[in-house]
Amino acid sequence: MTRRIAFRNARLIDPASGLDVRGGLLVENGRIADIGPRLFNDAEPGDPEVIDCKGLVLAPGLIDARVFTGEPGSEYRETLASASEAAAAGGITTIVVMPNTDPVIDEPSLVDFILRRAAATAKVRVAPMAALTRHLAGETMTEIGLLKEAGAVAFTDGDRTLANARVLRRALAYASTFDALIVGHAEDPTLTEGAAVTEGEYAMRLGLPAAPSAAEAIVVERDLRLVEMTGARYHFSQISTRAALDVIASAKERGVAVTCGVAAHHLALNELDVGSYLTFMKVKPPLRSEADPAAMVEGVASGLIDIIVSSHDPQAADTKRQPFAQAAFGAVGLETLLPVALGLHHDGRAHLSHVLKALSATPARILGLNAGTLAKGAPADLVLIDPDEPFTLRESELRSRARNTPFAGRRFHGRAQRTFVGGVCVFERKSGK
Amino acid sequence: MTPAHAEPLLKSSHLLGIEALSVGEIAALLDLAETYVALNRSASKKTDLLKGRTLINLFFEASTRTQSSFELAGKRLGADVLNMAVTSSSVAKGETLIDTATTLNAMRPDMLVVRHADSGAAELLARKLDCCVVNAGDGSHEHPTQALLDALTIRRRRGGFEGLIVAICGDVLHSRVARSNIHLLLKMGARVRLIAPRTLLPADADRFGVEIFHDMKKGLAGADIVMMLRLQLERMSGAFVPSTREYFRFFGLDHEKLKAAKPGALVMHPGPMNRGVEIDSAVADDIEVSVIQEQVEMGVAIRMAVLDALSRGLAQGGRNAP
């Protein structure tokens, strides 16, 4: 029996094709069967399930290209299942999970484990990245070919920077054989060792161990030279400084195959938000000077920064309730990714469709995922967004297993109302929640 | 104490740093400390101001000087004082700072004096506990009672701070004493200079409103006060200076370099000193210029003033009431 869902009266935004019209969309057996401005306009569709979108935005489900969970190894922080609950509530239909687990995802059987666990327990799609080096030790490259066959969408050492340039050069050259995407984290490991915040006046006032923000651009510059040398496909998982962005801009001008992302918190927060040692503001890389978030917003608006990620990194209360320098890095972000990103639209910095593109179509293209589009035949991964609904983020209402959000008490406009994965509703917001 | 003293003296119920204090609060603490200097020099040094109150000294870093100074201050004010030296072994057992402190808090102390190797540790405890917290040094952040006792020493010798040139020399990067002193001296109208090699100065130190020097003689020229900092060898996680002898040659205070300062300039040091590293014994022990022993004496008086001031909030707000 064919299962059909008719969406009518929606503002359809498909950033991949530039479509932004009032209309309807038909889902059949989990795929988009039809879409158009006149669909279901006049007559009530005769389908069993009709969803009146009441003019809200219907867009491709979001793809979050940087998510840490605790599965396997530290399920008390987050499981694939609990992360998927949070993702669904955030309008995210695909989470790309990092290999920094215990054990590290550096074996084809472990990629398989993630995919099977996800299929069995998660509400949203899970796309694993595999480690670039074994045990994330930065010494020996992993079986890039076999891991890719097993389903790894990219290769990364997650929140670690590969210190050894020779190892990186070889891994890049080898990966290009398989057209595999390499994803890098840019923090010079020796300059940032032991550091908790960005060097500067504020760090001095707090007396905290600090690293210069140039630690990012230094690695970006090095990595790009190696990318040019090897012809690999390369993506910077998240950058946070204007200096790094300038380096990437000049590489893009030279035609280097590089893309980059930015974490939502680096768009909205700066080092002053650390306040009096608020450990929920301790992220990696650290929050930057007041000028950097503005540069990041500018980068997203101009398209120089390709995608926005949550950098979701759940941490248990006991590792955050510590003196700042001892506290764990990381912030949860699945449920705030869309609200923070919509801020760019509300501030008049970027068109709504442009913001959604950085959250769906572009990450899909970079990662080679069959998602992020409203094209006929594509999987019906959809999000219904009220872009204007005002709300205050309450820590207690987060679905994530960990609650370490830097945005508690913040006011936002706009969030997901309903989320569909393969045509199945995985989240529906009860009013006011 | 006299009824006049029962007025609240500090806005906060904690003393976590100098940065948040007003000029008026600093001056009031110094005035109050003067009365304790006199008391400490008399035969009967004891009052019953804090009778029935419990003070816990919680030291995660060893410190003979500061801990005994707080202990004496508490005892002279009549409080019951418990010294807790938290060895690294209990940390190794997995107990966190918060665990330790909440355990102590359950014993209902009125005041907790805490020293910890991490910046922000005192602030964290103040947020989580319901007794008064006094910061006795947190990482590289602040050491407010040290700055207050330095200020008391200076004020007694020079009468005030307005226009004084104070040179702070040495390991500013790791020094909580330097940060607290910079805040205090600038608030009180002094001019502050920092003298150190570039590796021992924080980035953007000049944005504090201080003058930066990398040459001792230039930095000391015309200085009224020379504050030496301990070269914190135990904190050095990398090579900040190539050797102690090179450091002494260029940044150690001896009579030769001191000549650049104003005649009669005072030499201060928070202790413990590394003789022959940041300061020459001939200067440290020269009673004509060195006020290092006086600083220790003022330390007890200042800590009595701080405990006195904070105890007024206890009585009024009913904090810690059962």
PDB file of C-alpha atoms in Angstrom, chain A residues 139-301:
ATOM      1  CA  GLU A 139      50.819   8.475  13.434  1.00  0.00           C
ATOM      2  CA  THR A 140      49.387   5.883  11.047  1.00  0.00           C
ATOM      3  CA  MET A 141      46.592   6.455   8.587  1.00  0.00           C
ATOM      4  CA  THR A 142      43.478   4.304   8.811  1.00  0.00           C
ATOM      5  CA  GLU A 143      42.123   1.985   6.097  1.00  0.00           C
ATOM      6  CA  ILE A 144      40.540   4.816   4.188  1.00  0.00           C
ATOM      7  CA  GLY A 145      39.336   2.661   1.300  1.00  0.00           C
ATOM      8  CA  LEU A 146      37.721  -0.025   3.432  1.00  0.00           C
ATOM      9  CA  LEU A 147      36.228   2.486   5.849  1.00  0.00           C
ATOM     10  CA  LYS A 148      34.707   4.393   2.967  1.00  0.00           C
ATOM     11  CA  GLU A 149      33.200   1.177   1.634  1.00  0.00           C
ATOM     12  CA  ALA A 150      31.785   0.488   5.079  1.00  0.00           C
ATOM     13  CA  GLY A 151      29.972   3.811   5.009  1.00  0.00           C
ATOM     14  CA  ALA A 152      32.276   6.448   6.456  1.00  0.00           C
ATOM     15  CA  VAL A 153      31.391   9.777   4.840  1.00  0.00           C
ATOM     16  CA  ALA A 154      34.680  11.480   5.659  1.00  0.00           C
ATOM     17  CA  PHE A 155      37.906  11.105   7.614  1.00  0.00           C
ATOM     18  CA  THR A 156      38.922  13.182  10.571  1.00  0.00           C
ATOM     19  CA  ASP A 157      40.668  13.102  13.895  1.00  0.00           C
ATOM     20  CA  GLY A 158      37.723  15.071  15.260  1.00  0.00           C
ATOM     21  CA  ASP A 159      38.819  17.685  17.742  1.00  0.00           C
ATOM     22  CA  ARG A 160      42.479  16.867  17.345  1.00  0.00           C
ATOM     23  CA  THR A 161      44.852  18.521  14.928  1.00  0.00           C
ATOM     24  CA  LEU A 162      47.267  16.229  13.180  1.00  0.00           C
ATOM     25  CA  ALA A 163      50.570  17.567  14.433  1.00  0.00           C
ATOM     26  CA  ASN A 164      52.827  15.699  12.066  1.00  0.00           C
ATOM     27  CA  ALA A 165      52.803  17.376   8.647  1.00  0.00           C
ATOM     28  CA  ARG A 166      54.367  14.379   6.948  1.00  0.00           C
ATOM     29  CA  VAL A 167      51.655  12.027   8.189  1.00  0.00           C
ATOM     30  CA  LEU A 168      49.019  14.492   7.060  1.00  0.00           C
ATOM     31  CA  ARG A 169      50.615  14.909   3.656  1.00  0.00           C
ATOM     32  CA  ARG A 170      50.603  11.156   3.081  1.00  0.00           C
ATOM     33  CA  ALA A 171      47.066  10.727   4.362  1.00  0.00           C
ATOM     34  CA  LEU A 172      45.882  13.510   2.044  1.00  0.00           C
ATOM     35  CA  ALA A 173      47.656  12.016  -0.941  1.00  0.00           C
ATOM     36  CA  TYR A 174      46.326   8.546  -0.165  1.00  0.00           C
ATOM     37  CA  ALA A 175      42.793   9.782   0.465  1.00  0.00           C
ATOM     38  CA  SER A 176      42.709  11.542  -2.902  1.00  0.00           C
ATOM     39  CA  THR A 177      43.136   8.106  -4.503  1.00  0.00           C
ATOM     40  CA  PHE A 178      39.659   7.255  -3.205  1.00  0.00           C
ATOM     41  CA  ASP A 179      38.266  10.768  -3.600  1.00  0.00           C
ATOM     42  CA  ALA A 180      37.755  10.662   0.150  1.00  0.00           C
ATOM     43  CA  LEU A 181      36.980  13.872   2.033  1.00  0.00           C
ATOM     44  CA  ILE A 182      39.381  14.839   4.811  1.00  0.00           C
ATOM     45  CA  VAL A 183      38.047  16.987   7.631  1.00  0.00           C
ATOM     46  CA  GLY A 184      40.478  18.967   9.745  1.00  0.00           C
ATOM     47  CA  HIS A 185      40.457  20.711  13.106  1.00  0.00           C
ATOM     48  CA  ALA A 186      42.680  23.764  13.242  1.00  0.00           C
ATOM     49  CA  GLU A 187      44.402  24.386  16.557  1.00  0.00           C
ATOM     50  CA  ASP A 188      48.161  24.178  16.740  1.00  0.00           C
ATOM     51  CA  PRO A 189      48.599  21.483  19.379  1.00  0.00           C
ATOM     52  CA  THR A 190      51.759  22.883  20.937  1.00  0.00           C
ATOM     53  CA  LEU A 191      50.567  26.486  21.095  1.00  0.00           C
ATOM     54  CA  THR A 192      47.218  25.480  22.582  1.00  0.00           C
ATOM     55  CA  GLU A 193      48.408  22.798  24.995  1.00  0.00           C
ATOM     56  CA  GLY A 194      46.896  23.445  28.406  1.00  0.00           C
ATOM     57  CA  ALA A 195      45.090  26.574  27.234  1.00  0.00           C
ATOM     58  CA  ALA A 196      41.480  27.207  28.250  1.00  0.00           C
ATOM     59  CA  VAL A 197      40.721  30.523  26.559  1.00  0.00           C
ATOM     60  CA  THR A 198      41.960  32.870  23.831  1.00  0.00           C
ATOM     61  CA  GLU A 199      44.951  35.006  24.737  1.00  0.00           C
ATOM     62  CA  GLY A 200      44.192  38.658  25.334  1.00  0.00           C
ATOM     63  CA  GLU A 201      43.130  41.228  27.854  1.00  0.00           C
ATOM     64  CA  TYR A 202      40.177  39.232  29.122  1.00  0.00           C
ATOM     65  CA  ALA A 203      42.221  36.059  29.609  1.00  0.00           C
ATOM     66  CA  MET A 204      44.738  38.122  31.533  1.00  0.00           C
ATOM     67  CA  ARG A 205      42.056  39.509  33.816  1.00  0.00           C
ATOM     68  CA  LEU A 206      40.796  36.033  34.580  1.00  0.00           C
ATOM     69  CA  GLY A 207      44.313  34.672  34.986  1.00  0.00           C
ATOM     70  CA  LEU A 208      43.478  31.691  32.801  1.00  0.00           C
ATOM     71  CA  PRO A 209      45.945  29.723  30.672  1.00  0.00           C
ATOM     72  CA  ALA A 210      45.503  31.087  27.167  1.00  0.00           C
ATOM     73  CA  ALA A 211      46.592  30.424  23.590  1.00  0.00           C
ATOM     74  CA  PRO A 212      46.959  33.001  20.822  1.00  0.00           C
ATOM     75  CA  SER A 213      44.170  33.016  18.261  1.00  0.00           C
ATOM     76  CA  ALA A 214      46.850  32.716  15.567  1.00  0.00           C
ATOM     77  CA  ALA A 215      47.092  29.039  16.571  1.00  0.00           C
ATOM     78  CA  GLU A 216      44.164  28.524  14.203  1.00  0.00           C
ATOM     79  CA  ALA A 217      45.433  30.372  11.125  1.00  0.00           C
ATOM     80  CA  ILE A 218      48.847  28.738  11.479  1.00  0.00           C
ATOM     81  CA  VAL A 219      47.316  25.285  11.047  1.00  0.00           C
ATOM     82  CA  VAL A 220      44.920  26.425   8.319  1.00  0.00           C
ATOM     83  CA  GLU A 221      47.827  27.809   6.310  1.00  0.00           C
ATOM     84  CA  ARG A 222      49.868  24.624   6.729  1.00  0.00           C
ATOM     85  CA  ASP A 223      46.985  22.326   5.847  1.00  0.00           C
ATOM     86  CA  LEU A 224      46.109  24.320   2.742  1.00  0.00           C
ATOM     87  CA  ARG A 225      49.671  24.122   1.444  1.00  0.00           C
ATOM     88  CA  LEU A 226      49.507  20.342   1.835  1.00  0.00           C
ATOM     89  CA  VAL A 227      46.097  20.198   0.175  1.00  0.00           C
ATOM     90  CA  GLU A 228      47.445  22.130  -2.811  1.00  0.00           C
ATOM     91  CA  MET A 229      50.390  19.769  -2.965  1.00  0.00           C
ATOM     92  CA  THR A 230      48.267  16.625  -2.907  1.00  0.00           C
ATOM     93  CA  GLY A 231      45.016  17.606  -4.598  1.00  0.00           C
ATOM     94  CA  ALA A 232      42.929  16.151  -1.781  1.00  0.00           C
ATOM     95  CA  ARG A 233      39.370  17.232  -0.956  1.00  0.00           C
ATOM     96  CA  TYR A 234      39.538  19.076   2.335  1.00  0.00           C
ATOM     97  CA  HIS A 235      37.067  20.611   4.724  1.00  0.00           C
ATOM     98  CA  PHE A 236      37.790  22.615   7.867  1.00  0.00           C
ATOM     99  CA  SER A 237      35.294  21.379  10.376  1.00  0.00           C
ATOM    100  CA  GLN A 238      34.981  24.718  12.121  1.00  0.00           C
ATOM    101  CA  ILE A 239      36.951  27.908  12.034  1.00  0.00           C
ATOM    102  CA  SER A 240      36.555  30.739  14.472  1.00  0.00           C
ATOM    103  CA  THR A 241      38.909  33.592  13.583  1.00  0.00           C
ATOM    104  CA  ARG A 242      39.044  36.251  10.917  1.00  0.00           C
ATOM    105  CA  ALA A 243      42.702  35.436  10.308  1.00  0.00           C
ATOM    106  CA  ALA A 244      41.868  31.826   9.402  1.00  0.00           C
ATOM    107  CA  LEU A 245      39.049  32.999   7.161  1.00  0.00           C
ATOM    108  CA  ASP A 246      41.434  35.321   5.301  1.00  0.00           C
ATOM    109  CA  VAL A 247      43.796  32.414   4.659  1.00  0.00           C
ATOM    110  CA  ILE A 248      40.925  30.269   3.355  1.00  0.00           C
ATOM    111  CA  ALA A 249      39.654  33.114   1.181  1.00  0.00           C
ATOM    112  CA  SER A 250      42.970  33.442  -0.591  1.00  0.00           C
ATOM    113  CA  ALA A 251      43.175  29.646  -1.073  1.00  0.00           C
ATOM    114  CA  LYS A 252      39.676  29.564  -2.541  1.00  0.00           C
ATOM    115  CA  GLU A 253      40.724  32.333  -4.916  1.00  0.00           C
ATOM    116  CA  ARG A 254      43.614  30.150  -6.047  1.00  0.00           C
ATOM    117  CA  GLY A 255      41.119  27.401  -6.772  1.00  0.00           C
ATOM    118  CA  VAL A 256      42.011  25.045  -3.916  1.00  0.00           C
ATOM    119  CA  ALA A 257      39.291  22.449  -3.262  1.00  0.00           C
ATOM    120  CA  VAL A 258      38.563  23.548   0.263  1.00  0.00           C
ATOM    121  CA  THR A 259      35.419  24.208   2.241  1.00  0.00           C
ATOM    122  CA  CYS A 260      34.865  25.228   5.819  1.00  0.00           C
ATOM    123  CA  GLY A 261      32.298  25.352   8.555  1.00  0.00           C
ATOM    124  CA  VAL A 262      31.638  27.444  11.619  1.00  0.00           C
ATOM    125  CA  ALA A 263      30.091  26.409  14.919  1.00  0.00           C
ATOM    126  CA  ALA A 264      26.889  28.202  15.842  1.00  0.00           C
ATOM    127  CA  HIS A 265      28.379  29.359  19.137  1.00  0.00           C
ATOM    128  CA  HIS A 266      31.222  31.095  17.299  1.00  0.00           C
ATOM    129  CA  LEU A 267      28.621  33.133  15.420  1.00  0.00           C
ATOM    130  CA  ALA A 268      26.826  34.259  18.539  1.00  0.00           C
ATOM    131  CA  LEU A 269      29.259  34.313  21.455  1.00  0.00           C
ATOM    132  CA  ASN A 270      32.637  35.846  22.260  1.00  0.00           C
ATOM    133  CA  GLU A 271      35.193  35.553  25.039  1.00  0.00           C
ATOM    134  CA  LEU A 272      33.377  38.064  27.243  1.00  0.00           C
ATOM    135  CA  ASP A 273      30.550  35.528  27.574  1.00  0.00           C
ATOM    136  CA  VAL A 274      32.899  33.476  29.738  1.00  0.00           C
ATOM    137  CA  GLY A 275      31.927  36.024  32.385  1.00  0.00           C
ATOM    138  CA  SER A 276      33.071  34.892  35.782  1.00  0.00           C
ATOM    139  CA  TYR A 277      34.420  31.485  34.809  1.00  0.00           C
ATOM    140  CA  LEU A 278      31.260  30.008  33.262  1.00  0.00           C
ATOM    141  CA  THR A 279      32.469  26.575  32.205  1.00  0.00           C
ATOM    142  CA  PHE A 280      29.539  26.035  29.826  1.00  0.00           C
ATOM    143  CA  MET A 281      31.300  28.693  27.711  1.00  0.00           C
ATOM    144  CA  LYS A 282      34.435  26.545  27.494  1.00  0.00           C
ATOM    145  CA  VAL A 283      34.533  25.226  23.957  1.00  0.00           C
ATOM    146  CA  LYS A 284      37.173  24.038  21.534  1.00  0.00           C
ATOM    147  CA  PRO A 285      38.437  26.164  19.889  1.00  0.00           C
ATOM    148  CA  PRO A 286      37.736  28.729  22.597  1.00  0.00           C
ATOM    149  CA  LEU A 287      35.428  31.702  22.198  1.00  0.00           C
ATOM    150  CA  ARG A 288      37.275  34.507  20.459  1.00  0.00           C
ATOM    151  CA  SER A 289      37.538  38.274  20.652  1.00  0.00           C
ATOM    152  CA  GLU A 290      34.485  40.450  20.089  1.00  0.00           C
ATOM    153  CA  ALA A 291      35.463  41.085  16.455  1.00  0.00           C
ATOM    154  CA  ASP A 292      35.661  37.453  15.388  1.00  0.00           C
ATOM    155  CA  PRO A 293      31.962  36.477  15.577  1.00  0.00           C
ATOM    156  CA  ALA A 294      31.185  39.436  13.322  1.00  0.00           C
ATOM    157  CA  ALA A 295      33.762  38.143  10.847  1.00  0.00           C
ATOM    158  CA  MET A 296      32.201  34.682  11.029  1.00  0.00           C
ATOM    159  CA  VAL A 297      28.731  36.069  10.332  1.00  0.00           C
ATOM    160  CA  GLU A 298      30.149  38.021   7.409  1.00  0.00           C
ATOM    161  CA  GLY A 299      31.799  34.814   6.154  1.00  0.00           C
ATOM    162  CA  VAL A 300      28.531  32.892   6.213  1.00  0.00           C
ATOM    163  CA  ALA A 301      26.717  35.753   4.504  1.00  0.00           C
TER     164      ALA A 301
END
